[in-house]
């Protein structure tokens, strides 16, 4: 059976973990955490990076930093992972869900402005499949109403938004805050892991405090204060340096990983396009303002029953496929709180989207051959 995902090891992970252990500082913010921070900040230009234990935790840090509280409203797509919403629900906020675009599962930027009220505190665009939301549109709405933007960049490492002047802006460097994931299903990973990118210096000092249990321990380690203590709310969001050592091995090999994934993605696209042209299903769309980091390859079936048919057909040909998010506005937890607006595009992706296997060591040919024998 071809699995849906298989975590890729570069071969250096064990070596760096051993070095981290030998260094004698295995807790957070050791040598490998610093090395990772430096690469992220210099290569992609994030103002300040802080590794976290997951993207979920980075999103929770974002909600804490923005002082989200009961009664605040947060606009985000309904077609996303639960953590995007939970981070803000934990602070007492109400989630105002935005429908997806017709051509892409990302949020419909033109639908955002009508959702804004005096209680709106933040917009949380999710760069689905690592494909940018239209950030110029989102940032101009945010600036007009004076609200924050937190990018859920969980899937979006090394992907870019091409702005109106043709300049490539790394995803995660545009909003005030951005959250990345290094879960084993992402392009580069550390099993579990994440990162908060901070693009406004107003938030840097407090982010360090919140990440270190509400203490100014980071300042203490830099010698800026002579003792550390409890100065704010916080929790334990920093990963062990062992996690960072693993991530560093992946980060070093990022170009190789991206090249390989892109090749698989392009092979899928070229080989399946003739079937999409015949109307069997639709293919991912990469808007002009977005690049493709080949995080994910998906198909959108014409109907839910056709999706079931495709999934079963591929299973019979030893290929595992999975569908993805379930509309959060219809979830068991939130459907009673949601304001009742229907979100037809979100529901369509919930019912019709399926993801094909995509991982470093995959040979896509058997998957492609199996799809070519589809009978819909
Ligand atoms: C993977 C993912 C998350 C959660 O990441 P973790 O590191 O597992 O917490 C959040 N949002 C999106 C869009 C994701 O794809």
Short mmCIF file of C-alpha atoms and ligand atoms in Angstrom, two decimals:
data_model
loop_
_atom_site.label_atom_id
_atom_site.label_comp_id
_atom_site.label_asym_id
_atom_site.label_seq_id
_atom_site.Cartn_x
_atom_site.Cartn_y
_atom_site.Cartn_z
CA UNK A 1 0.00 0.00 0.00
CA UNK A 2 1.37 3.45 -0.88
CA UNK A 3 0.96 5.47 2.32
CA UNK A 4 -0.46 8.97 2.30
CA UNK A 5 2.60 10.37 4.09
CA UNK A 6 6.02 9.10 5.08
CA UNK A 7 8.24 11.35 7.19
CA UNK A 8 11.57 11.96 5.44
CA UNK A 9 14.85 11.77 7.35
CA UNK A 10 17.89 13.57 5.96
CA UNK A 11 20.27 11.27 7.88
CA UNK A 12 21.75 14.04 10.04
CA UNK A 13 19.00 14.16 12.67
CA UNK A 14 20.56 11.60 15.02
CA UNK A 15 23.98 13.25 14.75
CA UNK A 16 22.67 16.68 15.73
CA UNK A 17 20.53 15.25 18.53
CA UNK A 18 23.64 13.59 19.91
CA UNK A 19 25.48 16.95 19.74
CA UNK A 20 22.60 18.64 21.56
CA UNK A 21 22.74 16.01 24.27
CA UNK A 22 26.52 16.31 24.59
CA UNK A 23 26.30 20.11 24.81
CA UNK A 24 24.86 19.68 28.29
CA UNK A 25 21.94 22.05 27.66
CA UNK A 26 19.08 19.92 26.51
CA UNK A 27 16.24 22.20 27.63
CA UNK A 28 14.93 25.03 25.48
CA UNK A 29 16.91 27.79 23.73
CA UNK A 30 20.14 25.79 23.41
CA UNK A 31 22.60 25.92 20.50
CA UNK A 32 20.31 24.30 17.92
CA UNK A 33 17.34 26.49 18.79
CA UNK A 34 19.59 29.53 18.18
CA UNK A 35 20.89 28.10 14.89
CA UNK A 36 17.32 27.51 13.69
CA UNK A 37 16.23 31.03 14.72
CA UNK A 38 19.17 32.53 12.81
CA UNK A 39 18.38 30.66 9.62
CA UNK A 40 14.68 31.51 9.72
CA UNK A 41 15.36 35.18 10.41
CA UNK A 42 18.11 35.61 7.84
CA UNK A 43 16.72 33.52 5.01
CA UNK A 44 13.09 34.63 5.14
CA UNK A 45 13.43 37.97 6.88
CA UNK A 46 11.05 37.35 9.76
CA UNK A 47 11.82 40.06 12.30
CA UNK A 48 12.00 37.62 15.24
CA UNK A 49 11.46 33.87 15.39
CA UNK A 50 10.69 31.73 18.42
CA UNK A 51 10.49 27.96 18.11
CA UNK A 52 7.50 26.50 19.89
CA UNK A 53 6.31 23.00 20.68
CA UNK A 54 3.71 23.12 17.87
CA UNK A 55 1.92 25.47 15.52
CA UNK A 56 -1.06 25.11 17.85
CA UNK A 57 1.08 26.60 20.63
CA UNK A 58 2.35 29.38 18.36
CA UNK A 59 -1.27 30.30 17.60
CA UNK A 60 -2.07 30.28 21.32
CA UNK A 61 0.89 32.59 21.92
CA UNK A 62 -0.49 34.89 19.22
CA UNK A 63 -3.89 35.04 20.92
CA UNK A 64 -2.22 35.83 24.26
CA UNK A 65 0.00 38.51 22.71
CA UNK A 66 -2.95 40.28 21.11
CA UNK A 67 -4.81 40.26 24.44
CA UNK A 68 -7.77 38.49 22.92
CA UNK A 69 -10.63 38.37 25.40
CA UNK A 70 -14.28 37.51 25.76
CA UNK A 71 -16.44 39.35 23.27
CA UNK A 72 -13.70 39.81 20.67
CA UNK A 73 -14.37 38.54 17.18
CA UNK A 74 -11.80 36.80 14.97
CA UNK A 75 -12.32 36.29 11.24
CA UNK A 76 -10.88 33.10 9.71
CA UNK A 77 -11.79 30.46 7.14
CA UNK A 78 -14.05 27.60 8.24
CA UNK A 79 -12.01 25.25 6.06
CA UNK A 80 -9.01 24.93 8.36
CA UNK A 81 -7.54 22.87 11.18
CA UNK A 82 -9.22 23.18 14.59
CA UNK A 83 -6.16 24.81 16.16
CA UNK A 84 -6.61 27.97 14.09
CA UNK A 85 -9.91 28.50 15.91
CA UNK A 86 -9.18 26.89 19.28
CA UNK A 87 -6.30 29.24 20.05
CA UNK A 88 -8.73 32.18 20.06
CA UNK A 89 -11.71 30.30 21.53
CA UNK A 90 -9.50 29.51 24.54
CA UNK A 91 -9.27 33.27 25.20
CA UNK A 92 -13.07 33.61 25.00
CA UNK A 93 -13.28 35.03 21.47
CA UNK A 94 -16.08 34.40 19.01
CA UNK A 95 -15.02 33.00 15.65
CA UNK A 96 -16.60 34.59 12.59
CA UNK A 97 -16.09 32.13 9.76
CA UNK A 98 -15.41 33.25 6.22
CA UNK A 99 -16.22 31.11 3.18
CA UNK A 100 -13.53 29.70 0.86
CA UNK A 101 -12.79 31.04 -2.61
CA UNK A 102 -14.43 29.35 -5.57
CA UNK A 103 -11.08 28.56 -7.16
CA UNK A 104 -9.14 27.75 -3.99
CA UNK A 105 -9.84 26.47 -0.44
CA UNK A 106 -8.25 29.62 1.06
CA UNK A 107 -10.54 32.30 2.49
CA UNK A 108 -12.49 34.53 0.08
CA UNK A 109 -10.73 37.87 0.61
CA UNK A 110 -13.67 39.76 -0.95
CA UNK A 111 -16.02 38.38 1.72
CA UNK A 112 -13.96 39.61 4.68
CA UNK A 113 -14.95 43.27 4.87
CA UNK A 114 -18.67 42.54 5.34
CA UNK A 115 -17.82 40.40 8.39
CA UNK A 116 -16.07 43.20 10.26
CA UNK A 117 -17.79 44.73 13.30
CA UNK A 118 -16.52 47.07 16.03
CA UNK A 119 -15.60 43.92 17.99
CA UNK A 120 -13.33 42.46 15.29
CA UNK A 121 -9.79 42.08 16.66
CA UNK A 122 -7.98 40.01 14.07
CA UNK A 123 -8.08 38.30 10.69
CA UNK A 124 -6.38 34.90 10.51
CA UNK A 125 -5.69 33.93 6.89
CA UNK A 126 -4.65 30.30 6.40
CA UNK A 127 -2.28 29.73 3.47
CA UNK A 128 -3.89 26.46 2.46
CA UNK A 129 -1.52 24.00 0.75
CA UNK A 130 1.20 26.63 1.15
CA UNK A 131 -0.53 28.84 -1.43
CA UNK A 132 -0.78 32.47 -0.39
CA UNK A 133 -4.00 34.28 0.40
CA UNK A 134 -4.21 37.64 -1.37
CA UNK A 135 -2.27 39.47 1.33
CA UNK A 136 -2.45 42.95 -0.23
CA UNK A 137 -6.23 42.77 -0.01
CA UNK A 138 -6.17 41.39 3.54
CA UNK A 139 -3.58 43.88 4.81
CA UNK A 140 -5.44 46.84 3.33
CA UNK A 141 -8.68 45.79 5.06
CA UNK A 142 -6.76 45.26 8.31
CA UNK A 143 -5.14 48.69 8.06
CA UNK A 144 -8.40 50.39 7.20
CA UNK A 145 -10.15 48.99 10.32
CA UNK A 146 -7.06 48.90 12.53
CA UNK A 147 -7.15 45.16 13.24
CA UNK A 148 -4.35 42.59 13.53
CA UNK A 149 -3.41 39.92 11.01
CA UNK A 150 -2.10 36.55 12.22
CA UNK A 151 -1.00 34.29 9.37
CA UNK A 152 -1.62 30.59 9.89
CA UNK A 153 1.44 29.64 7.87
CA UNK A 154 1.47 26.04 9.18
CA UNK A 155 1.84 24.69 5.62
CA UNK A 156 3.60 27.67 4.12
CA UNK A 157 7.34 27.48 4.81
CA UNK A 158 9.36 28.81 1.86
CA UNK A 159 6.33 30.01 -0.04
CA UNK A 160 5.76 33.58 -1.19
CA UNK A 161 3.19 36.23 -1.91
CA UNK A 162 3.96 38.30 -5.00
CA UNK A 163 2.70 41.79 -4.24
CA UNK A 164 1.38 44.49 -6.59
CA UNK A 165 4.88 45.71 -7.35
CA UNK A 166 6.09 42.19 -8.21
CA UNK A 167 8.08 41.79 -4.99
CA UNK A 168 8.17 38.30 -3.43
CA UNK A 169 7.26 38.44 0.25
CA UNK A 170 7.82 35.23 2.27
CA UNK A 171 4.58 33.95 3.78
CA UNK A 172 4.73 34.50 7.51
CA UNK A 173 6.56 37.82 7.13
CA UNK A 174 3.51 39.90 6.17
CA UNK A 175 1.07 39.70 9.10
CA UNK A 176 1.95 41.05 12.54
CA UNK A 177 2.38 37.48 13.73
CA UNK A 178 2.60 34.14 11.95
CA UNK A 179 2.53 30.52 13.08
CA UNK A 180 4.40 27.66 11.37
CA UNK A 181 4.14 23.91 11.93
CA UNK A 182 6.89 21.30 11.87
CA UNK A 183 4.53 18.40 12.43
CA UNK A 184 5.70 15.28 10.60
CA UNK A 185 3.17 15.86 7.80
CA UNK A 186 4.72 19.23 6.84
CA UNK A 187 7.55 19.94 4.34
CA UNK A 188 10.22 20.21 7.05
CA UNK A 189 9.47 18.69 10.40
CA UNK A 190 10.61 17.64 13.85
CA UNK A 191 7.85 15.15 14.66
CA UNK A 192 5.93 17.76 16.62
CA UNK A 193 7.10 21.36 16.50
CA UNK A 194 6.24 24.89 15.49
CA UNK A 195 7.35 28.49 15.41
CA UNK A 196 5.98 31.94 16.03
CA UNK A 197 7.28 34.64 13.68
CA UNK A 198 6.93 38.17 15.03
CA UNK A 199 7.05 41.00 12.49
CA UNK A 200 6.36 43.94 14.79
CA UNK A 201 8.93 44.77 17.46
CA UNK A 202 6.18 45.84 19.86
CA UNK A 203 5.53 42.17 20.55
CA UNK A 204 9.02 40.69 20.80
CA UNK A 205 9.78 41.15 24.48
CA UNK A 206 6.37 39.99 25.65
CA UNK A 207 6.47 36.97 23.32
CA UNK A 208 9.68 35.81 25.02
CA UNK A 209 8.03 36.21 28.40
CA UNK A 210 4.82 34.39 27.47
CA UNK A 211 6.87 31.54 26.02
CA UNK A 212 8.92 31.23 29.25
CA UNK A 213 6.05 30.72 31.72
CA UNK A 214 5.42 34.43 32.21
CA UNK A 215 8.98 35.07 33.39
CA UNK A 216 11.78 37.27 32.07
CA UNK A 217 14.17 34.32 31.97
CA UNK A 218 15.24 35.08 28.37
CA UNK A 219 16.45 38.52 29.47
CA UNK A 220 18.24 36.94 32.42
CA UNK A 221 20.11 34.50 30.15
CA UNK A 222 21.24 37.42 28.01
CA UNK A 223 22.53 39.13 31.13
CA UNK A 224 20.08 42.02 30.82
CA UNK A 225 18.62 41.52 34.31
CA UNK A 226 20.39 40.01 37.33
CA UNK A 227 17.51 37.77 38.45
CA UNK A 228 14.36 36.60 36.78
CA UNK A 229 10.83 36.42 38.08
CA UNK A 230 7.14 36.33 37.30
CA UNK A 231 6.25 39.38 35.23
CA UNK A 232 3.20 38.41 33.11
CA UNK A 233 0.90 35.52 32.20
CA UNK A 234 2.50 32.74 30.18
CA UNK A 235 3.00 29.07 29.70
CA UNK A 236 5.69 26.63 28.59
CA UNK A 237 5.84 26.98 24.83
CA UNK A 238 9.53 26.38 24.13
CA UNK A 239 10.74 23.04 22.76
CA UNK A 240 13.70 21.06 24.03
CA UNK A 241 16.92 21.65 22.07
CA UNK A 242 16.63 17.99 20.94
CA UNK A 243 13.63 18.98 18.83
CA UNK A 244 15.56 21.94 17.43
CA UNK A 245 18.51 19.66 16.59
CA UNK A 246 16.19 17.45 14.56
CA UNK A 247 14.67 20.47 12.83
CA UNK A 248 18.10 21.90 12.04
CA UNK A 249 18.95 18.78 9.99
CA UNK A 250 15.79 19.29 7.98
CA UNK A 251 16.33 23.01 7.58
CA UNK A 252 19.82 22.43 6.18
CA UNK A 253 18.29 20.20 3.52
CA UNK A 254 15.33 22.40 2.74
CA UNK A 255 16.33 23.15 -0.85
CA UNK A 256 16.72 19.48 -1.66
CA UNK A 257 13.40 18.63 0.02
CA UNK A 258 11.57 21.42 -1.83
CA UNK A 259 13.07 20.45 -5.20
CA UNK A 260 11.99 16.86 -4.74
CA UNK A 261 8.45 17.75 -3.64
CA UNK A 262 8.08 20.21 -6.49
CA UNK A 263 9.07 17.54 -8.99
CA UNK A 264 6.40 15.16 -7.64
CA UNK A 265 3.82 17.96 -7.62
CA UNK A 266 4.62 18.94 -11.21
CA UNK A 267 4.48 15.31 -12.35
CA UNK A 268 1.02 14.94 -10.78
CA UNK A 269 -0.12 18.18 -12.38
CA UNK A 270 1.12 17.44 -15.91
CA UNK A 271 -0.09 13.84 -15.89
CA UNK A 272 -3.52 14.51 -14.45
CA UNK A 273 -4.34 17.70 -16.34
CA UNK A 274 -5.78 15.86 -19.36
CA UNK A 275 -8.27 14.12 -17.05
CA UNK A 276 -9.19 17.40 -15.40
CA UNK A 277 -9.65 18.95 -18.87
CA UNK A 278 -12.15 16.16 -19.58
CA UNK A 279 -14.05 17.20 -16.46
CA UNK A 280 -13.33 14.18 -14.22
CA UNK A 281 -12.28 16.43 -11.32
CA UNK A 282 -10.65 19.80 -10.83
CA UNK A 283 -7.03 20.57 -10.05
CA UNK A 284 -5.29 22.95 -7.65
CA UNK A 285 -5.14 26.57 -8.81
CA UNK A 286 -2.07 28.69 -8.03
CA UNK A 287 -3.11 32.36 -8.37
CA UNK A 288 -0.70 34.78 -10.10
CA UNK A 289 0.18 36.37 -6.77
CA UNK A 290 1.24 33.07 -5.18
CA UNK A 291 4.12 30.61 -5.43
CA UNK A 292 3.84 26.88 -4.84
CA UNK A 293 5.90 25.22 -2.07
CA UNK A 294 4.44 21.84 -3.08
CA UNK A 295 3.12 21.15 0.37
CA UNK A 296 0.09 19.32 -0.92
CA UNK A 297 -1.46 17.90 -4.06
CA UNK A 298 -5.24 17.64 -4.03
CA UNK A 299 -8.09 16.97 -6.42
CA UNK A 300 -11.61 18.30 -6.10
CA UNK A 301 -14.24 15.78 -7.20
CA UNK A 302 -17.43 16.98 -8.88
CA UNK A 303 -19.69 15.42 -6.25
CA UNK A 304 -19.26 13.78 -2.83
CA UNK A 305 -20.15 10.37 -4.27
CA UNK A 306 -17.54 10.76 -7.01
CA UNK A 307 -14.99 11.49 -4.30
CA UNK A 308 -15.97 8.27 -2.51
CA UNK A 309 -15.64 6.46 -5.81
CA UNK A 310 -12.13 7.87 -6.42
CA UNK A 311 -11.00 7.04 -2.87
CA UNK A 312 -12.27 3.44 -3.14
CA UNK A 313 -10.82 2.99 -6.60
CA UNK A 314 -7.40 4.15 -5.39
CA UNK A 315 -7.62 1.97 -2.29
CA UNK A 316 -8.23 -1.01 -4.59
CA UNK A 317 -5.05 0.01 -6.40
CA UNK A 318 -3.12 0.17 -3.12
CA UNK A 319 -3.03 3.95 -2.86
CA UNK A 320 -4.09 5.71 0.35
CA UNK A 321 -5.71 9.06 -0.08
CA UNK A 322 -7.29 11.18 2.60
CA UNK A 323 -9.82 13.93 2.64
CA UNK A 324 -9.15 16.97 4.69
CA UNK A 325 -10.82 19.49 6.95
CA UNK A 326 -14.46 19.28 7.98
CA UNK A 327 -16.22 22.66 7.94
CA UNK A 328 -15.64 24.08 11.42
CA UNK A 329 -18.90 26.07 11.33
CA UNK A 330 -20.76 22.73 11.23
CA UNK A 331 -18.59 20.95 13.81
CA UNK A 332 -20.12 19.31 16.89
CA UNK A 333 -18.38 21.91 19.05
CA UNK A 334 -19.19 25.10 17.16
CA UNK A 335 -22.34 24.68 15.05
CA UNK A 336 -24.55 26.10 17.82
CA UNK A 337 -22.32 29.15 18.25
CA UNK A 338 -21.90 29.85 14.53
CA UNK A 339 -24.20 32.61 13.35
CA UNK A 340 -26.02 30.39 10.87
CA UNK A 341 -24.62 31.85 7.61
CA UNK A 342 -24.18 29.12 5.04
CA UNK A 343 -20.68 28.72 3.61
CA UNK A 344 -21.24 26.74 0.42
CA UNK A 345 -17.67 26.71 -0.89
CA UNK A 346 -16.33 25.51 2.47
CA UNK A 347 -18.87 22.68 2.41
CA UNK A 348 -17.92 21.82 -1.16
CA UNK A 349 -14.24 21.41 -0.24
CA UNK A 350 -15.25 19.44 2.88
CA UNK A 351 -17.30 17.06 0.73
CA UNK A 352 -15.25 16.87 -2.48
CA UNK A 353 -11.55 17.51 -1.86
CA UNK A 354 -9.11 14.62 -1.61
CA UNK A 355 -5.36 14.67 -1.06
CA UNK A 356 -2.96 12.44 -2.94
CA UNK A 357 0.18 10.97 -1.34
CA UNK A 358 3.07 13.44 -1.46
CA UNK A 359 6.33 12.80 0.33
CA UNK A 360 10.04 12.93 -0.49
CA UNK A 361 10.49 9.25 -1.33
CA UNK A 362 7.29 8.84 -3.35
CA UNK A 363 7.28 7.68 -6.95
CA UNK A 364 4.03 9.20 -8.16
CA UNK A 365 3.70 6.97 -11.26
CA UNK A 366 1.64 4.14 -9.68
CA UNK A 367 -0.76 6.73 -8.25
CA UNK A 368 -1.06 8.42 -11.64
CA UNK A 369 -1.58 5.10 -13.43
CA UNK A 370 -4.34 4.18 -10.98
CA UNK A 371 -6.08 7.51 -11.54
CA UNK A 372 -5.90 6.98 -15.29
CA UNK A 373 -7.96 3.79 -14.93
CA UNK A 374 -10.76 5.70 -13.17
CA UNK A 375 -14.18 5.17 -14.56
CA UNK A 376 -16.40 8.11 -13.64
C1 LIG B 1 -0.75 21.39 10.71
C2 LIG B 1 -1.60 22.59 10.89
C3 LIG B 1 -1.81 23.19 12.15
C4 LIG B 1 -1.35 22.56 13.43
O1 LIG B 1 -0.02 22.34 13.51
P1 LIG B 1 0.61 21.58 14.79
O2 LIG B 1 2.07 21.86 14.67
O3 LIG B 1 0.27 20.14 14.63
O4 LIG B 1 0.01 22.16 16.00
C5 LIG B 1 -2.52 24.36 12.21
N1 LIG B 1 -3.03 24.94 11.11
C6 LIG B 1 -2.89 24.38 9.90
C7 LIG B 1 -3.46 25.09 8.70
C8 LIG B 1 -2.18 23.19 9.74
O5 LIG B 1 -2.04 22.65 8.52
#
